[in-house]
XYZ file of C-alpha atoms in Angstrom:
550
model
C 0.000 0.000 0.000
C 1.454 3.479 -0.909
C 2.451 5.743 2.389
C -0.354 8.115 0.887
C -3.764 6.114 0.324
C -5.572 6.005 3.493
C -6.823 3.405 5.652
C -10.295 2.844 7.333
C -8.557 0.432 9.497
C -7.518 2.709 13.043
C -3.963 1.430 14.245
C -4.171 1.011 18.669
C -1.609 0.983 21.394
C -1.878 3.040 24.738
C -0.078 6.214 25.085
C -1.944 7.844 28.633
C -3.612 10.305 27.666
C -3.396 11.117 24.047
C -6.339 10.282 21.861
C -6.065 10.445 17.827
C -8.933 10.843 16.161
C -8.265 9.796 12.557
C -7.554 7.159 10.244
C -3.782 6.679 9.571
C -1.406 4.514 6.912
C 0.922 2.151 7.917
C 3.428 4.813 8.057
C 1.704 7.451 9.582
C 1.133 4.992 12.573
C 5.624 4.748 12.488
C 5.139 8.553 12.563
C 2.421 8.742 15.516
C 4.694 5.749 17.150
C 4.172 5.755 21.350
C 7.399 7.333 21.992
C 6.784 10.085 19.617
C 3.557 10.522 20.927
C 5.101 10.784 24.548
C 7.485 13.120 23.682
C 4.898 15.579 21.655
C 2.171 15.036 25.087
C 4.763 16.121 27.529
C 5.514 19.290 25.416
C 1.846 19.866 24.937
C 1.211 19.920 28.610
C 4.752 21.696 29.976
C 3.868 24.921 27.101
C 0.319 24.558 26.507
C -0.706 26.639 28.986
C 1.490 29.484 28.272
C 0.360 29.426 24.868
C -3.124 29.991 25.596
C -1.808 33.023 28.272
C -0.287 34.741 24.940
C -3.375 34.076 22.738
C -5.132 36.268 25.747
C -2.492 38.510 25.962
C -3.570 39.010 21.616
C -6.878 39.290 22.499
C -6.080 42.347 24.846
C -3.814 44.123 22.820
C -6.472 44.494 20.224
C -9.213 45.964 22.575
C -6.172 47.975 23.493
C -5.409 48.903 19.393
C -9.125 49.678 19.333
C -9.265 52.080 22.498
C -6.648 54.069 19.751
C -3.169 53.075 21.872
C -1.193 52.629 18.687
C 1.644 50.652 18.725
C 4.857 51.778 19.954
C 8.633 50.214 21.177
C 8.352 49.295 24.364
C 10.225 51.326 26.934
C 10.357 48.223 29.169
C 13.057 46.663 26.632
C 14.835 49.663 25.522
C 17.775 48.490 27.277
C 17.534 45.350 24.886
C 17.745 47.260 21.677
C 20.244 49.944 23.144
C 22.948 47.623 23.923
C 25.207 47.426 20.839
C 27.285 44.618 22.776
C 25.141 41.117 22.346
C 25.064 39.429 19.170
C 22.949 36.061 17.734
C 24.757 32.425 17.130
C 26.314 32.717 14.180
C 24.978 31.047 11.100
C 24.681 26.829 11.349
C 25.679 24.447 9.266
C 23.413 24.855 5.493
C 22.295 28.407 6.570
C 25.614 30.190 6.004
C 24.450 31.107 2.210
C 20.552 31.566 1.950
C 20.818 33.831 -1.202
C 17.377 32.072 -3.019
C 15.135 29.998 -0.276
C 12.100 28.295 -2.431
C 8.774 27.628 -0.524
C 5.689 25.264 -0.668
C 3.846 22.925 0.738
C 4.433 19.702 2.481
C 2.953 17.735 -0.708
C 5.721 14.820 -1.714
C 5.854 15.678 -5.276
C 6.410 19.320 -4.259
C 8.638 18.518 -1.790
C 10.864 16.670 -3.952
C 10.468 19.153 -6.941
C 11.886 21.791 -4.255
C 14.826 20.031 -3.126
C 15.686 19.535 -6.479
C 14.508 23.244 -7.768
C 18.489 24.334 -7.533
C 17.553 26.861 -4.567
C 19.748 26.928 -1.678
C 17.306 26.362 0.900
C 13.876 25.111 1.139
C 11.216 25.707 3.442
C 8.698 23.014 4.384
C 5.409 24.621 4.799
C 2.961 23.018 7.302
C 0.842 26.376 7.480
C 0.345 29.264 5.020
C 0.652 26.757 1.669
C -1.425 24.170 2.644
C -4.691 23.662 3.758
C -4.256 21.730 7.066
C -6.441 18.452 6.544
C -5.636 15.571 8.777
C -3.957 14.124 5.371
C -2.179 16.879 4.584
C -0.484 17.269 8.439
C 0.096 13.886 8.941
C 1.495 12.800 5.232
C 3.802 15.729 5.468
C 5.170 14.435 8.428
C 5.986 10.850 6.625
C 7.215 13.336 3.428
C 9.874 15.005 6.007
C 10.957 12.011 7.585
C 11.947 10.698 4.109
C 13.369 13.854 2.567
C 15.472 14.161 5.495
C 16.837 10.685 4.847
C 16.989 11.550 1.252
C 14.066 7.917 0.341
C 11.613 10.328 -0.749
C 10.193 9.581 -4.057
C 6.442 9.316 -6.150
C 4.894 7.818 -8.949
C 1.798 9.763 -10.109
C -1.247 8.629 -11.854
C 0.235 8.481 -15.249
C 3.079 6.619 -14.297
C 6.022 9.539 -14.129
C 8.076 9.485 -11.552
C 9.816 11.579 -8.947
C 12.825 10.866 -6.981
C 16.024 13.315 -5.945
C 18.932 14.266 -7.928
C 22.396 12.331 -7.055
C 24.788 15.070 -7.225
C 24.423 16.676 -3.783
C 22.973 19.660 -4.584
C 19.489 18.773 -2.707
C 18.264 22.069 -1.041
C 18.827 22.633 2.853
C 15.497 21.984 4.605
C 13.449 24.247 6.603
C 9.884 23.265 7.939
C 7.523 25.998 9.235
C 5.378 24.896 12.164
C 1.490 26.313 12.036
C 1.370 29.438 13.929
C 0.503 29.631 17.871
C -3.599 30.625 17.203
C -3.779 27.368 15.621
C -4.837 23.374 17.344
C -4.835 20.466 16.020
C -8.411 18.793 16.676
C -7.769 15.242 15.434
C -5.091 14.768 18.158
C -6.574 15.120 21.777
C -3.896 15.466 24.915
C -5.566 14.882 28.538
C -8.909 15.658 26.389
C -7.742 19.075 24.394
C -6.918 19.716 21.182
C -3.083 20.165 20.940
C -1.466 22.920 19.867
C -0.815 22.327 16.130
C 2.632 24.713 16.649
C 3.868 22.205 19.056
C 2.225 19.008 17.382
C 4.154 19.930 13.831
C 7.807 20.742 15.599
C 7.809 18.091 18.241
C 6.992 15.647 14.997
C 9.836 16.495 12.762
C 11.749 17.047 15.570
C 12.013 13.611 17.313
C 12.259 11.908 14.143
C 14.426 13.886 12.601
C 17.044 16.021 14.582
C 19.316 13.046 15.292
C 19.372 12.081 11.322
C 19.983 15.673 10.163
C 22.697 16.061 12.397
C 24.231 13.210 11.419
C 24.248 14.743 8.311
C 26.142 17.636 9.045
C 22.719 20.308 9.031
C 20.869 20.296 12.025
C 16.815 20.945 12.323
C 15.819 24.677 11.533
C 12.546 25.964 11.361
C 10.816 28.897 10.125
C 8.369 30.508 13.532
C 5.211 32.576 12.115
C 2.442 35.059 13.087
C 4.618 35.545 16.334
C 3.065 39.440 17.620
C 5.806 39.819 20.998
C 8.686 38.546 22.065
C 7.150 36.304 24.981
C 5.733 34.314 22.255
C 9.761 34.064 20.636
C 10.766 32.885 24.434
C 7.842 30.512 24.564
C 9.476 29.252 21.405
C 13.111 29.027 23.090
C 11.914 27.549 26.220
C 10.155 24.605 23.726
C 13.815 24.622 22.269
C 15.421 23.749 24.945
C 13.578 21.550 26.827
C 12.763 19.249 23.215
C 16.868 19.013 22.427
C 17.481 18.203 26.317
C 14.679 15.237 26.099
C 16.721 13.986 23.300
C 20.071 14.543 24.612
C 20.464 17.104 21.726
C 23.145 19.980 22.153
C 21.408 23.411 23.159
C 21.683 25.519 20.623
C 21.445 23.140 17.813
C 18.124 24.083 16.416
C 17.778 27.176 14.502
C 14.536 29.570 14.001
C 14.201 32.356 11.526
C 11.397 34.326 12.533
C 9.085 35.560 10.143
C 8.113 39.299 11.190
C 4.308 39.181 9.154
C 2.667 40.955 12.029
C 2.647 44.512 13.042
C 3.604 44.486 16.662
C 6.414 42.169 15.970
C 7.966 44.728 13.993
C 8.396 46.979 16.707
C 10.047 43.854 18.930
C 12.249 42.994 15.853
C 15.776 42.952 18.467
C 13.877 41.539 21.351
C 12.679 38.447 19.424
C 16.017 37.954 18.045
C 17.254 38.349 21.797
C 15.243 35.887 22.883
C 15.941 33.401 20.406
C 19.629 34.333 20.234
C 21.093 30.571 21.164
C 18.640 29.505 18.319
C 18.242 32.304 15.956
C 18.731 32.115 11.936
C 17.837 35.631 11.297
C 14.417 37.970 10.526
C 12.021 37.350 7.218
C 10.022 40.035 5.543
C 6.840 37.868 5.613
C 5.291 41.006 3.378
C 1.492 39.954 2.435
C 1.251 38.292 5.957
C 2.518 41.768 6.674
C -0.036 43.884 5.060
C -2.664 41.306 5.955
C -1.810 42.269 9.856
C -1.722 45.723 8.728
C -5.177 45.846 8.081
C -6.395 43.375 10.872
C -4.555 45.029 13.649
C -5.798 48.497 12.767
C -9.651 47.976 11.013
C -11.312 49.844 13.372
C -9.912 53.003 12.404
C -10.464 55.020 9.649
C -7.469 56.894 9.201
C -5.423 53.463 8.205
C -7.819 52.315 5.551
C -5.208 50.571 2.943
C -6.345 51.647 -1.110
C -6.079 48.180 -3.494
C -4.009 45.722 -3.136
C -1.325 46.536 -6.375
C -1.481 50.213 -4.886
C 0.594 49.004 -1.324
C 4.382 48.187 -2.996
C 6.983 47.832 -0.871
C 8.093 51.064 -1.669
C 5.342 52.702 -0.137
C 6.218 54.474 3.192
C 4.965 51.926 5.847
C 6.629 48.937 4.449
C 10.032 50.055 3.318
C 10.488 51.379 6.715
C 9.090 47.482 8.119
C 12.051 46.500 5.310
C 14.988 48.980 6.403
C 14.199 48.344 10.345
C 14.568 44.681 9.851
C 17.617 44.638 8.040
C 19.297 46.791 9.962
C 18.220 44.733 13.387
C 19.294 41.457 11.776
C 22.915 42.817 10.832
C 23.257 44.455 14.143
C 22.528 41.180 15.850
C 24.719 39.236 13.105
C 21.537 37.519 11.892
C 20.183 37.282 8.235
C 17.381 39.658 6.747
C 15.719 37.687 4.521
C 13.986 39.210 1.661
C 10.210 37.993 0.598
C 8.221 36.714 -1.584
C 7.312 37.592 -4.939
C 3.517 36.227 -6.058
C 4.416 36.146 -9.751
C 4.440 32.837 -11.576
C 5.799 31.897 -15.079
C 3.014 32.325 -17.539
C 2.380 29.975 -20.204
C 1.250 30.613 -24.038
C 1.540 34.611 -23.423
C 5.394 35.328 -23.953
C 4.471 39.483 -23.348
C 3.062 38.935 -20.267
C 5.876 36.204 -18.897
C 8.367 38.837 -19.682
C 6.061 41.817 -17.854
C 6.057 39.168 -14.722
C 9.572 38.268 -14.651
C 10.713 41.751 -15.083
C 8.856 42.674 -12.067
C 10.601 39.562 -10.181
C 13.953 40.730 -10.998
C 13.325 44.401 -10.212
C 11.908 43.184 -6.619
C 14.946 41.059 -6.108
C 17.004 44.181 -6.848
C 15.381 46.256 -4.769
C 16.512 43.161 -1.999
C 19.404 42.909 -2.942
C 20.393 46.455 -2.640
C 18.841 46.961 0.184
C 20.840 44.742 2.378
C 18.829 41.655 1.924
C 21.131 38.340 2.495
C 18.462 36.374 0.792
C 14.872 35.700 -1.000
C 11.968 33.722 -1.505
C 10.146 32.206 -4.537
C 7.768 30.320 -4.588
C 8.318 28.414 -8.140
C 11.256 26.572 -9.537
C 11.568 28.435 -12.871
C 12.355 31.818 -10.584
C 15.109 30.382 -8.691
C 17.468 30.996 -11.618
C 16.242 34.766 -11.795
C 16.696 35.530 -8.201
C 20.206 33.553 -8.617
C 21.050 35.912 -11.179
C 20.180 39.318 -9.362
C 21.544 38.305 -6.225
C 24.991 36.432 -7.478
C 25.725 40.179 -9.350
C 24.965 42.143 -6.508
C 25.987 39.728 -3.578
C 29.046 37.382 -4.897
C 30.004 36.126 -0.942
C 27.623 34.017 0.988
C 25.595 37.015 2.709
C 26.547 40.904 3.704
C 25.863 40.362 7.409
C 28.531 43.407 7.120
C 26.083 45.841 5.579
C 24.967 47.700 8.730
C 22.868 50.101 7.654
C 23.248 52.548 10.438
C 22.299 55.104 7.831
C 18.727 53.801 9.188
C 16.701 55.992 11.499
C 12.852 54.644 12.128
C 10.488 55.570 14.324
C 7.155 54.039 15.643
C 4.834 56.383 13.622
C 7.403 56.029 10.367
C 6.002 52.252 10.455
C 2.407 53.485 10.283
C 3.115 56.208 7.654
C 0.457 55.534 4.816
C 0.998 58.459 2.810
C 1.200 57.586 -0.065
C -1.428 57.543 -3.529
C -3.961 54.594 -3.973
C -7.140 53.855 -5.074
C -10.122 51.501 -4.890
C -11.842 50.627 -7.821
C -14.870 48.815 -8.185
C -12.108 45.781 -10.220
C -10.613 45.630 -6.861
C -13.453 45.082 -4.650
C -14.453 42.346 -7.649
C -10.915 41.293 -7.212
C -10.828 40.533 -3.779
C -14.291 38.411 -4.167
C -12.855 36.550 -6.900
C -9.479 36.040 -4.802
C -11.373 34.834 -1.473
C -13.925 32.333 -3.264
C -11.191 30.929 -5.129
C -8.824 30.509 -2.295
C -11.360 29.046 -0.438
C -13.100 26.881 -1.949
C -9.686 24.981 -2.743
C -8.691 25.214 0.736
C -11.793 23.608 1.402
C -10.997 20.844 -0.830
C -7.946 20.338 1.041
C -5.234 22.580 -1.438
C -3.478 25.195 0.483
C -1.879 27.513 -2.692
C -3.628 28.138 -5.662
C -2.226 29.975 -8.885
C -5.009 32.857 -9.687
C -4.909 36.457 -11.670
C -1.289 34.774 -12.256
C 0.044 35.076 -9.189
C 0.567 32.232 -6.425
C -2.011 32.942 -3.739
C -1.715 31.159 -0.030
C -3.385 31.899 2.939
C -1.579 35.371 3.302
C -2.986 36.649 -0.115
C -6.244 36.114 0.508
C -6.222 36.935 4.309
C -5.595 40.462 2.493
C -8.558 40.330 0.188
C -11.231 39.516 2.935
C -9.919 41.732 5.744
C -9.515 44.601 3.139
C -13.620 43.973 2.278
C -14.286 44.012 5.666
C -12.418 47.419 6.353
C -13.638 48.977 3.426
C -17.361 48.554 4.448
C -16.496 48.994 7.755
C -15.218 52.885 6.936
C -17.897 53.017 4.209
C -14.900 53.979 1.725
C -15.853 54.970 -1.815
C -14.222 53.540 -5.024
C -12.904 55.889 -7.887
C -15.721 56.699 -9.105
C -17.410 57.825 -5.863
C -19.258 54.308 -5.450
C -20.078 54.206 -1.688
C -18.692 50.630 -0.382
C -20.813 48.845 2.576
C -21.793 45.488 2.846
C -24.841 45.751 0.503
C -22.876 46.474 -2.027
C -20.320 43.841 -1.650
C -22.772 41.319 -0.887
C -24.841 41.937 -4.124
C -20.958 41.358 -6.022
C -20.350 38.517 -3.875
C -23.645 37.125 -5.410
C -23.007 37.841 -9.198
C -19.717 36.673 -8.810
C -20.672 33.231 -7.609
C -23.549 33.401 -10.596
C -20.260 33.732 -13.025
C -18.617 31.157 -11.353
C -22.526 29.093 -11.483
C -22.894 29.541 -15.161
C -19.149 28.385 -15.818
C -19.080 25.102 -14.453
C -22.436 24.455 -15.131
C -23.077 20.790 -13.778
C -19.809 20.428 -12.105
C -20.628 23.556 -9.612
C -22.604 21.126 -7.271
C -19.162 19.042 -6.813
C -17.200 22.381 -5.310
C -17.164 24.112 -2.474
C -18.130 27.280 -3.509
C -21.495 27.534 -1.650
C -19.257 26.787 1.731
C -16.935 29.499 0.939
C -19.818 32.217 -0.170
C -21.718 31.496 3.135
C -18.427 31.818 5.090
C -17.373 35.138 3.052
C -20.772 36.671 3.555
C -20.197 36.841 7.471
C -16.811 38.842 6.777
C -17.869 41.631 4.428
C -20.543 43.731 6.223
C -18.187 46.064 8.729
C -19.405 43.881 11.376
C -18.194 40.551 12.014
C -14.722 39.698 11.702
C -12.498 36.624 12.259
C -9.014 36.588 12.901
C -7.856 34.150 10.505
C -9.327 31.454 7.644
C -9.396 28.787 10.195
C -11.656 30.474 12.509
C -14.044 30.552 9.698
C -13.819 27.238 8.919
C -11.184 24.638 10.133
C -14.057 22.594 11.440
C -15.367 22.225 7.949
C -12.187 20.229 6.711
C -11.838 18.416 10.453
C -12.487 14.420 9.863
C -12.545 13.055 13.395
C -13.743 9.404 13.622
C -13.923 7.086 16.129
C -11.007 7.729 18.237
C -7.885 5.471 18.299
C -5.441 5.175 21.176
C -1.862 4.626 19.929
């Protein structure tokens, strides 16, 4: 039987406590073995409860952001970020030269397609790229455990087949957790949920830190959606006490943090400080960015974002979220890693391929010059752009030695959105289109979909359905003085879908799209407003059966 087909038969042995609730393979059960399962329950219940503090903590920061208490640097660390002294562990083994990192999900064929894409890193994604179906969490964890041991390989329907190149140029492997808001209800500990942060790095970790050090790397992760510091020291703490259960060297695991929230990037050198024994370094995580933007701030009127293609990352707010980080990361001897770039190669229309690479390379410039030691893409064919750009501009491994001190921010330069944008009545259409779309698929279990051209992930359209909600929320008015509320975006969320109807004909009652309308519908008035996708609807894709003990 193939690692990925399922089984309805539910594999039992006794680990106290722990409950799964969902079918697994044969190999899935070697992942979920009892001492794995130990090891991840005892994390669970040592952190758990600090996580759920933070998530509070959230929860009154925001009525806090509401009140109008913007955000600011907090005085209380000041002493952190003044001290020019303390400095980050220096880069690990595999991390030295990060020049082109190339993301996706945890999917085997994309997983092997990665490590083979030529990039010098890859990161794993167990969050924003895929849509977290028991399947999806639990096959990615057999699809690490056999990258990492370099067995990976697949056969798809029509016979071709996959397997890694032989001449040692595999990519270095990073995995990205799911983010602290997130559980993971088809595994129960002591009769909760478990935090799906701690469920996906305790995982890879036991099965895998031993083997990849073996190897001469070591385990790194990416750490997203982290809004303080405290949550980068719950992080370290988890850290220390996993690689001291395993009689692993402190110190051995590294963690770039991605700073794709707006408080975090006014705790850029305390997170770093608090990770220092384990840090790789900052990431411009720029839609998650813009996304928290929005959600952080939606209750007031004065930071209403125009269109999405209006907010570049030249505009004022973001290059000075850019020029912070990079200086912080240099000061701390830590790499600033650039972001992503949505474009994807596109077929059969040579003029508009050459419009969308040209914009690659002119973002990957802008990087590059900017200090960057590094960037993402998020398809193969764009690793030998970004190559290009950054090999002329950055021949050695990184410039960790570009210090920027020519950089002066300050708390109200990273909420400065003067600059010129519109909203059209396109965009509003846009960001219908964009939400259904992403939806729906997520709904069917696909966590990045290629739409408008561009490579859209949870981050993308987070952006499209918290901008509708902020633009009826302030009652904004398009271009051509079109008053947007919800009645208005509600009557284009319903001609939309009757496009989308009359498309597919027959085939519409086999989608998801009626799920994803009726979820939409509650985020697009001004009113209601959930914090992220799975809040609207990670119990829609949840598949517990009857439980198994293992």
């Amino acid at each position: 039987m193939s690692v990925l087909s399922r089984s309805a038969k539910l594999i039992k042995s006794n680990v106290a406590g722990v409950t799964v609730l969902a079918p697994i393979t044969t190999a899935e059960s070697e992942i979920l073995s009892p001492q794995a399962l130990q090891f991840v329950a005892t994390l669970q219940r040592i952190f758990n409860p600090t996580r759920k503090t933070l998530l509070q903590k959230r929860a009154l920061r925001q009525q806090a952001l509401d009140r109008g208490v913007l955000p600011d640097f907090l005085p209380e660390t000041a002493h952190i970020r003044n001290d020019p002294n303390w400095r980050a562990a220096p880069p690990a083994p595999g991390l030295q030269d990060r020049r082109v990192e190339i993301t996706g999900p945890v999917d085997r064929k994309m997983v092997i397609n990665a490590l083979n894409s030529g990039a010098k890193t890859f990161m794993a994604d167990f969050e924003d790229s895929t849509s977290p179906t028991w399947e999806n969490i639990i096959s990615g964890q057999v699809n690490m455990r056999d990258a990492v041991r370099e067995t990976i390989e697949f056969t798809n329907a029509n016979g071709k087949k996959y397997a890694l190149r032989k001449d040692g140029q595999l990519a270095t492997l990073l995995v990205r957790p799911r983010g602290w808001h997130m559980v993971e209800k088809h595994v129960l500990v002591d009769g909760e949920p478990m935090s799906a942060s701690i469920f996906d790095f305790s995982l890879y970790f036991f099965h895998n830190a031993k083997e990849l050090i073996k190897r001469g790397k070591g385990p790194y992760f990416y750490l997203p959606k982290m809004e303080s510091h405290l949550e980068a020291r719950l992080w370290n703490d988890i850290f220390n006490v996993a690689q001291d259960m395993l009689s692993v060297p402190r110190g051995t695991i590294r963690g770039t943090v991605l700073i794709e929230t707006l408080l975090a990037a006014y705790e850029m050198d305390e997170i770093i400080y608090e990770l220092r024994d384990h840090s790789a370094g900052l990431n411009c995580g720029r839609w998650d960015y813009i996304f928290s933007f929005i959600k952080k701030l939606r209750n007031h009127p004065q930071f209403v974002l125009p269109q999405r293609s209006s907010v570049t990352m030249t505009v004022p707010f973001m290059n000075a979220y850019v020029q912070l980080l990079i200086q912080t990361c240099h000061k701390r001897g830590v790499h600033a890693m650039g972001g992503m770039a949505a474009q994807i190669p596109i077929k059969n229309d040579p003029e508009a391929n050459n419009a969308a690479m040209t914009k690659v390379r002119n973002d990957k410039l802008r990087e590059v010059t900017a200090g960057h030691d590094g960037t993402w893409v998020a398809h193969p064919d764009l690793v030998k752009i970004a190559f290009e750009i950054f090999d002329e501009h950055m021949p050695q491994p990184n410039q960790l030695h570009v210090r920027r001190d020519d950089v002066k921010i300050s708390a109200t330069d990273l909420l400065d959105i003067n600059f010129k944008g519109t909203i059209t009545e396109e965009s509003v259409r846009e960001n219908i289109e964009i939400a259904l779309a992403y939806m729906e698929a997520w709904l069917r279990g696909v966590g990045c979909v290629p739409i408008f051209n561009l490579m859209e992930d949870l981050a993308t359209y987070e952006i499209s359905r918290s901008q509708l909600y902020q633009w009826a929320r302030h009652n904004v008015r398009t271009d051509k003085g079109k008053i947007v509320n919800g009645e208005y975006i509600g009557a284009i969320l319903n001609e939309e879908i009757d496009k989308i109807h009359k498309k597919l004909g027959d085939k519409y009652a086999n989608t998801k799209y009626e799920a994803a309308k009726k979820a939409l519908a509650t985020n697009i008035t001004g009113d209601r407003y959930d914090d992220f996708l799975p809040d609207l609807l990670y119990d829609d894709i949840v598949s517990v059966s009857a439980q198994a003990k293992l």
